[in-house]
Amino acid sequence: MSADHLSYPSRSSDTESNNKNSNNNAQHVLIFFIPGNPGLIHYYSPFLSALRDLLDANVLLHAITFHIHGQNLVGFTDQDHEPFTSQRKPYGLEHQIQHITKTVRNLRIEAGAKQGQPYDSVLLIGHSVGAYIALETCHRILRDPGLAPELKVTSGILLFPTIERIAESQSGWKLNMLRQTPLLGDNAYRVAQGFLRLWPYDALYWFVSRTLGFPPHAADVTTRWLKSRDGVWQSLYLGMDEMRVIGEDKWGTELWEIAQDTATESRAPKFYFFFGRRDHWVADHYRDEFIRKRSAQAERTRFVVDEGKLPHAFCIDHSEPVAEKVHTWITEMFGTVGKDS
């Protein structure tokens, strides 16, 4: 697996690549996943793997070839940038949006009769700030199709989305106070890095796995991130920028009515929002107001508030139940494709 992305091709891809003349009419859908902060895609490997298995086993989706791709946000691994300095700062939210837009724009079908062609449809899935990046990517392409003339973004799934007034949330308020504190806000990463240097790698891994209770995949990703040269600085810098940028909902109704792909002509929703019942990164009253306002404006946008206790950081040890929910919504979106063909 690459350090900066995860790819889960359809298991039908091997068959297609062995028969270049087959499946000329097959629909190819790219599921592009955008992580939250810290923007490390390997946190989501159990989630994306579970989603891959569910899609492959779903007979209602047999007419579609789904390709799953997940991408790091930039700056979270030391290999993807020059060392940060006081002059060369970490990457803010605007840069992350541009990075994701460029990445998804350049992806093409990897195998089969349509190898090298653009995908027939793109489903963006974002978690936390990744949901904001997904919506902003959709919005920008809608306003300026020239940004990605061959990119057909038709739908989105937003998981625990931090898309409005994040600084008013329980955890956002604390981070925003840190951001606004003279001297400390600009130097918080130095304090964190100094503390983390005291920990040997193995001792830190033991603490994350045993004391915090992280499973192996999450403990490994967390420890590598905490012991990296720039990862903590990047995370704090982006988080503080989120406090500054993610304010009042600014998207017009045209976003929620993005152009409908004729291949998915149905009444299925285009956007699914899945909110936590008690999310420390989302203020409940702003969440409820957002749902009220958007429910009235966009009939093809569905809002779900969790009735259980799924945490904001679901990728640590709640991947399978969230994958099952996402699989259900994908089935609603695409389950009618190819029925009459």
XYZ file of C-alpha atoms in Angstrom:
341
model
C 0.000 0.000 0.000
C 1.187 3.530 -0.763
C 1.995 5.852 2.117
C -0.318 8.586 0.832
C -3.320 6.718 -0.555
C -5.351 3.516 -0.418
C -6.907 1.864 -3.452
C -9.477 -0.927 -3.462
C -10.302 -1.856 -7.064
C -13.341 -3.922 -7.879
C -12.704 -7.660 -7.873
C -14.175 -7.706 -11.364
C -11.175 -5.700 -12.571
C -9.035 -8.814 -13.058
C -11.698 -10.342 -15.284
C -12.021 -7.127 -17.253
C -8.279 -6.780 -17.752
C -8.140 -10.307 -19.187
C -10.892 -9.513 -21.689
C -10.414 -6.064 -23.171
C -13.515 -6.403 -25.352
C -15.909 -7.097 -22.480
C -17.933 -4.717 -20.313
C -17.852 -1.822 -22.769
C -21.174 -0.668 -21.343
C -20.356 -1.232 -17.684
C -20.753 1.800 -15.423
C -17.564 2.753 -13.591
C -18.090 4.703 -10.380
C -15.227 6.215 -8.433
C -15.744 6.354 -4.665
C -13.239 8.941 -3.493
C -12.690 9.186 0.253
C -11.383 12.335 1.988
C -10.146 11.910 5.579
C -10.561 14.218 8.521
C -7.791 15.839 10.564
C -5.202 14.322 10.974
C -5.469 13.634 7.282
C -4.011 10.141 7.195
C -5.915 7.713 5.020
C -4.576 4.563 6.724
C -6.808 5.290 9.719
C -9.639 4.274 7.391
C -8.244 1.020 6.005
C -10.693 -1.218 7.971
C -13.617 1.020 6.933
C -12.710 1.067 3.239
C -11.918 -2.645 3.221
C -15.276 -3.442 4.830
C -17.067 -1.222 2.305
C -15.250 -2.993 -0.548
C -16.448 -6.407 0.708
C -20.034 -5.194 1.087
C -20.148 -3.720 -2.422
C -18.681 -6.856 -3.998
C -21.293 -9.027 -2.286
C -24.277 -6.861 -3.279
C -26.174 -8.414 -6.195
C -28.183 -5.204 -6.669
C -24.981 -3.480 -7.755
C -23.736 -6.141 -10.166
C -24.066 -3.821 -13.188
C -21.626 -1.274 -11.742
C -17.889 -1.433 -11.242
C -16.971 0.538 -8.117
C -13.424 1.758 -7.596
C -12.516 2.952 -4.085
C -9.693 5.445 -3.649
C -8.705 7.248 -0.453
C -6.121 10.016 -0.273
C -4.072 11.648 2.472
C -4.407 15.340 3.025
C -1.094 16.988 2.177
C 1.532 17.745 4.817
C 0.816 14.885 7.204
C 3.671 12.659 6.063
C 7.209 14.022 5.958
C 7.833 12.544 2.510
C 5.313 14.752 0.681
C 6.868 18.165 1.422
C 9.997 20.068 2.328
C 10.468 20.618 6.094
C 8.201 23.318 7.482
C 9.839 26.508 8.748
C 8.684 29.914 9.985
C 8.756 31.015 6.333
C 7.438 27.763 4.830
C 4.308 27.141 6.881
C 2.126 24.003 6.924
C -0.837 23.760 4.571
C -4.149 25.442 5.319
C -7.671 24.462 4.359
C -7.581 26.224 0.992
C -4.513 24.269 -0.083
C -6.145 21.012 0.999
C -9.214 21.751 -1.129
C -7.039 22.452 -4.157
C -4.971 19.314 -3.519
C -8.029 17.056 -3.354
C -9.665 18.651 -6.397
C -6.505 18.123 -8.443
C -6.104 14.529 -7.252
C -9.658 13.405 -8.003
C -9.620 15.259 -11.335
C -6.607 13.261 -12.510
C -7.853 9.773 -11.618
C -8.855 7.476 -14.485
C -10.248 3.970 -14.883
C -7.292 1.660 -14.269
C -8.234 -1.545 -16.098
C -10.648 -3.119 -18.554
C -12.251 -1.948 -21.767
C -12.431 1.666 -20.532
C -8.898 1.848 -19.176
C -7.601 5.435 -19.184
C -11.059 6.990 -19.567
C -12.727 9.255 -16.971
C -15.120 7.624 -14.537
C -18.806 7.626 -15.467
C -19.686 8.963 -12.019
C -17.845 10.162 -8.917
C -19.124 9.770 -5.361
C -17.235 11.877 -2.816
C -17.202 10.651 0.784
C -15.764 12.942 3.424
C -15.255 12.584 7.151
C -15.197 15.582 9.501
C -13.289 18.384 7.739
C -13.083 16.001 4.774
C -16.837 16.553 4.404
C -16.250 20.305 4.140
C -13.551 19.675 1.520
C -15.923 17.394 -0.409
C -18.719 19.985 -0.440
C -16.366 22.782 -1.396
C -14.918 20.658 -4.203
C -18.443 20.026 -5.534
C -19.303 23.706 -5.236
C -16.231 24.932 -7.083
C -16.633 22.482 -9.943
C -20.297 23.466 -10.212
C -19.388 27.146 -10.434
C -16.464 26.593 -12.806
C -16.706 23.345 -14.808
C -13.385 24.224 -16.408
C -11.637 23.213 -13.184
C -12.377 19.578 -13.995
C -14.171 19.339 -17.351
C -14.225 15.520 -17.401
C -15.113 15.027 -13.728
C -18.710 13.901 -13.180
C -19.376 14.399 -9.477
C -22.931 13.170 -8.985
C -23.283 12.534 -5.256
C -21.741 12.833 -1.821
C -21.812 11.159 1.583
C -20.737 13.349 4.505
C -19.810 11.546 7.730
C -19.790 13.476 11.018
C -19.458 16.646 8.918
C -17.862 19.776 10.376
C -19.308 22.176 7.840
C -20.667 25.110 9.842
C -19.389 27.202 12.779
C -16.954 24.578 13.991
C -15.489 27.038 16.511
C -18.835 26.958 18.366
C -18.559 23.230 19.086
C -17.257 21.889 22.384
C -13.814 20.948 21.064
C -13.757 23.731 18.500
C -14.200 26.344 21.227
C -11.105 25.043 23.025
C -8.974 24.969 19.882
C -10.170 28.424 18.881
C -9.215 29.779 22.308
C -5.750 28.302 21.816
C -5.552 29.890 18.358
C -6.436 33.305 19.751
C -4.078 33.165 22.748
C -1.059 35.430 22.133
C 2.239 33.562 21.736
C 0.787 30.197 22.743
C -1.341 29.757 19.629
C 1.598 30.182 17.257
C 3.871 28.014 19.381
C 1.572 25.218 20.522
C 3.200 22.831 18.058
C 6.609 23.489 19.661
C 5.262 22.472 23.067
C 3.681 19.335 21.602
C 6.797 18.377 19.649
C 9.018 18.917 22.658
C 6.864 16.647 24.795
C 6.641 13.935 22.144
C 10.425 13.872 21.653
C 10.711 12.574 25.212
C 8.871 9.389 24.249
C 10.706 6.534 22.512
C 8.693 5.150 19.616
C 7.941 1.808 21.285
C 6.873 3.456 24.550
C 4.538 5.815 22.712
C 3.042 2.936 20.732
C 2.449 1.031 23.981
C 0.713 4.077 25.500
C -1.531 4.619 22.467
C -2.482 0.950 22.172
C -2.750 -0.034 25.832
C -3.767 3.158 27.658
C -5.874 4.746 24.918
C -7.107 1.346 23.735
C -6.426 1.879 20.040
C -6.483 -1.245 17.836
C -3.245 -2.080 15.971
C -3.990 -0.199 12.752
C -4.920 3.015 14.581
C -2.083 2.728 17.109
C 0.429 2.342 14.269
C -0.879 5.324 12.283
C -1.140 7.503 15.408
C 2.357 6.713 16.638
C 3.952 7.339 13.243
C 2.088 10.637 12.993
C 3.054 11.793 16.498
C 6.724 10.876 15.944
C 6.948 12.410 12.468
C 8.890 15.600 11.847
C 5.963 17.828 10.839
C 2.721 15.863 11.333
C 1.642 17.442 14.619
C 2.421 20.965 13.375
C 0.400 20.289 10.215
C -2.549 19.010 12.234
C -2.602 21.981 14.615
C -2.117 24.472 11.785
C -4.950 23.011 9.739
C -7.195 22.724 12.791
C -6.714 26.383 13.669
C -7.378 27.337 10.062
C -10.617 25.345 10.218
C -11.670 27.483 13.192
C -11.100 30.591 11.100
C -12.616 29.432 7.803
C -15.556 27.138 8.646
C -18.184 29.623 9.703
C -21.714 30.270 8.526
C -23.115 27.996 5.821
C -22.279 29.727 2.549
C -23.488 27.247 -0.072
C -26.446 28.155 -2.242
C -29.278 25.830 -3.186
C -27.641 25.052 -6.538
C -25.070 22.865 -4.759
C -27.717 20.499 -3.439
C -29.195 20.137 -6.920
C -25.967 19.222 -8.731
C -26.469 18.047 -12.288
C -28.069 14.626 -12.370
C -26.364 11.835 -14.258
C -28.772 10.183 -16.680
C -27.388 6.804 -15.593
C -28.766 7.383 -12.098
C -32.093 8.945 -13.003
C -34.160 8.329 -9.899
C -35.467 9.989 -6.786
C -32.527 8.744 -4.729
C -30.803 11.456 -2.696
C -27.671 13.076 -4.056
C -26.251 13.932 -0.647
C -26.377 12.006 2.601
C -25.366 13.720 5.827
C -24.662 11.483 8.818
C -24.349 13.406 12.095
C -23.356 12.045 15.474
C -25.932 12.348 18.223
C -23.426 13.984 20.557
C -20.477 15.157 18.474
C -17.923 17.289 20.303
C -16.836 18.844 16.990
C -20.381 19.874 15.970
C -22.628 22.302 17.873
C -26.052 20.633 18.189
C -28.099 23.805 17.673
C -26.244 24.746 14.477
C -26.561 21.163 13.232
C -30.307 21.221 13.842
C -30.685 24.608 12.139
C -28.666 23.424 9.141
C -30.906 20.360 8.805
C -34.067 22.445 9.138
C -32.973 24.950 6.524
C -31.596 22.483 3.995
C -34.453 20.006 4.369
C -36.823 22.719 3.191
C -34.614 23.717 0.258
C -33.401 20.424 -1.140
C -35.684 17.419 -1.356
C -32.894 15.174 -2.585
C -30.633 15.753 0.394
C -31.068 13.317 3.256
C -30.058 13.964 6.861
C -29.500 11.215 9.404
C -28.676 11.801 13.060
C -27.194 8.743 14.729
C -29.523 7.091 17.220
C -26.698 5.159 18.847
C -23.345 6.182 20.224
C -21.050 6.105 17.216
C -18.102 8.437 17.925
C -16.806 11.222 15.728
C -13.542 9.301 15.278
C -15.379 6.197 14.021
C -12.299 5.027 12.096
C -10.559 3.984 15.311
C -12.793 1.042 16.240
C -16.265 1.515 14.716
C -15.476 1.042 11.036
C -17.845 -1.826 10.259
C -21.146 -0.262 11.432
C -20.382 2.937 9.529
C -19.383 0.946 6.431
C -22.748 -0.842 6.611
C -24.597 2.488 6.691
C -22.589 3.858 3.770
C -23.190 0.657 1.810
C -26.950 1.040 2.344
C -26.880 4.611 1.040
C -24.777 3.655 -1.990
C -27.322 0.939 -2.757
C -30.108 3.540 -2.638
C -28.148 5.821 -4.957
C -26.990 3.282 -7.540
C -29.052 0.140 -6.999
C -31.346 0.818 -9.962
C -28.523 1.316 -12.482
C -28.523 -1.279 -15.197
C -31.740 -3.017 -14.145
C -33.271 -2.605 -17.543
C -30.112 -3.126 -19.552
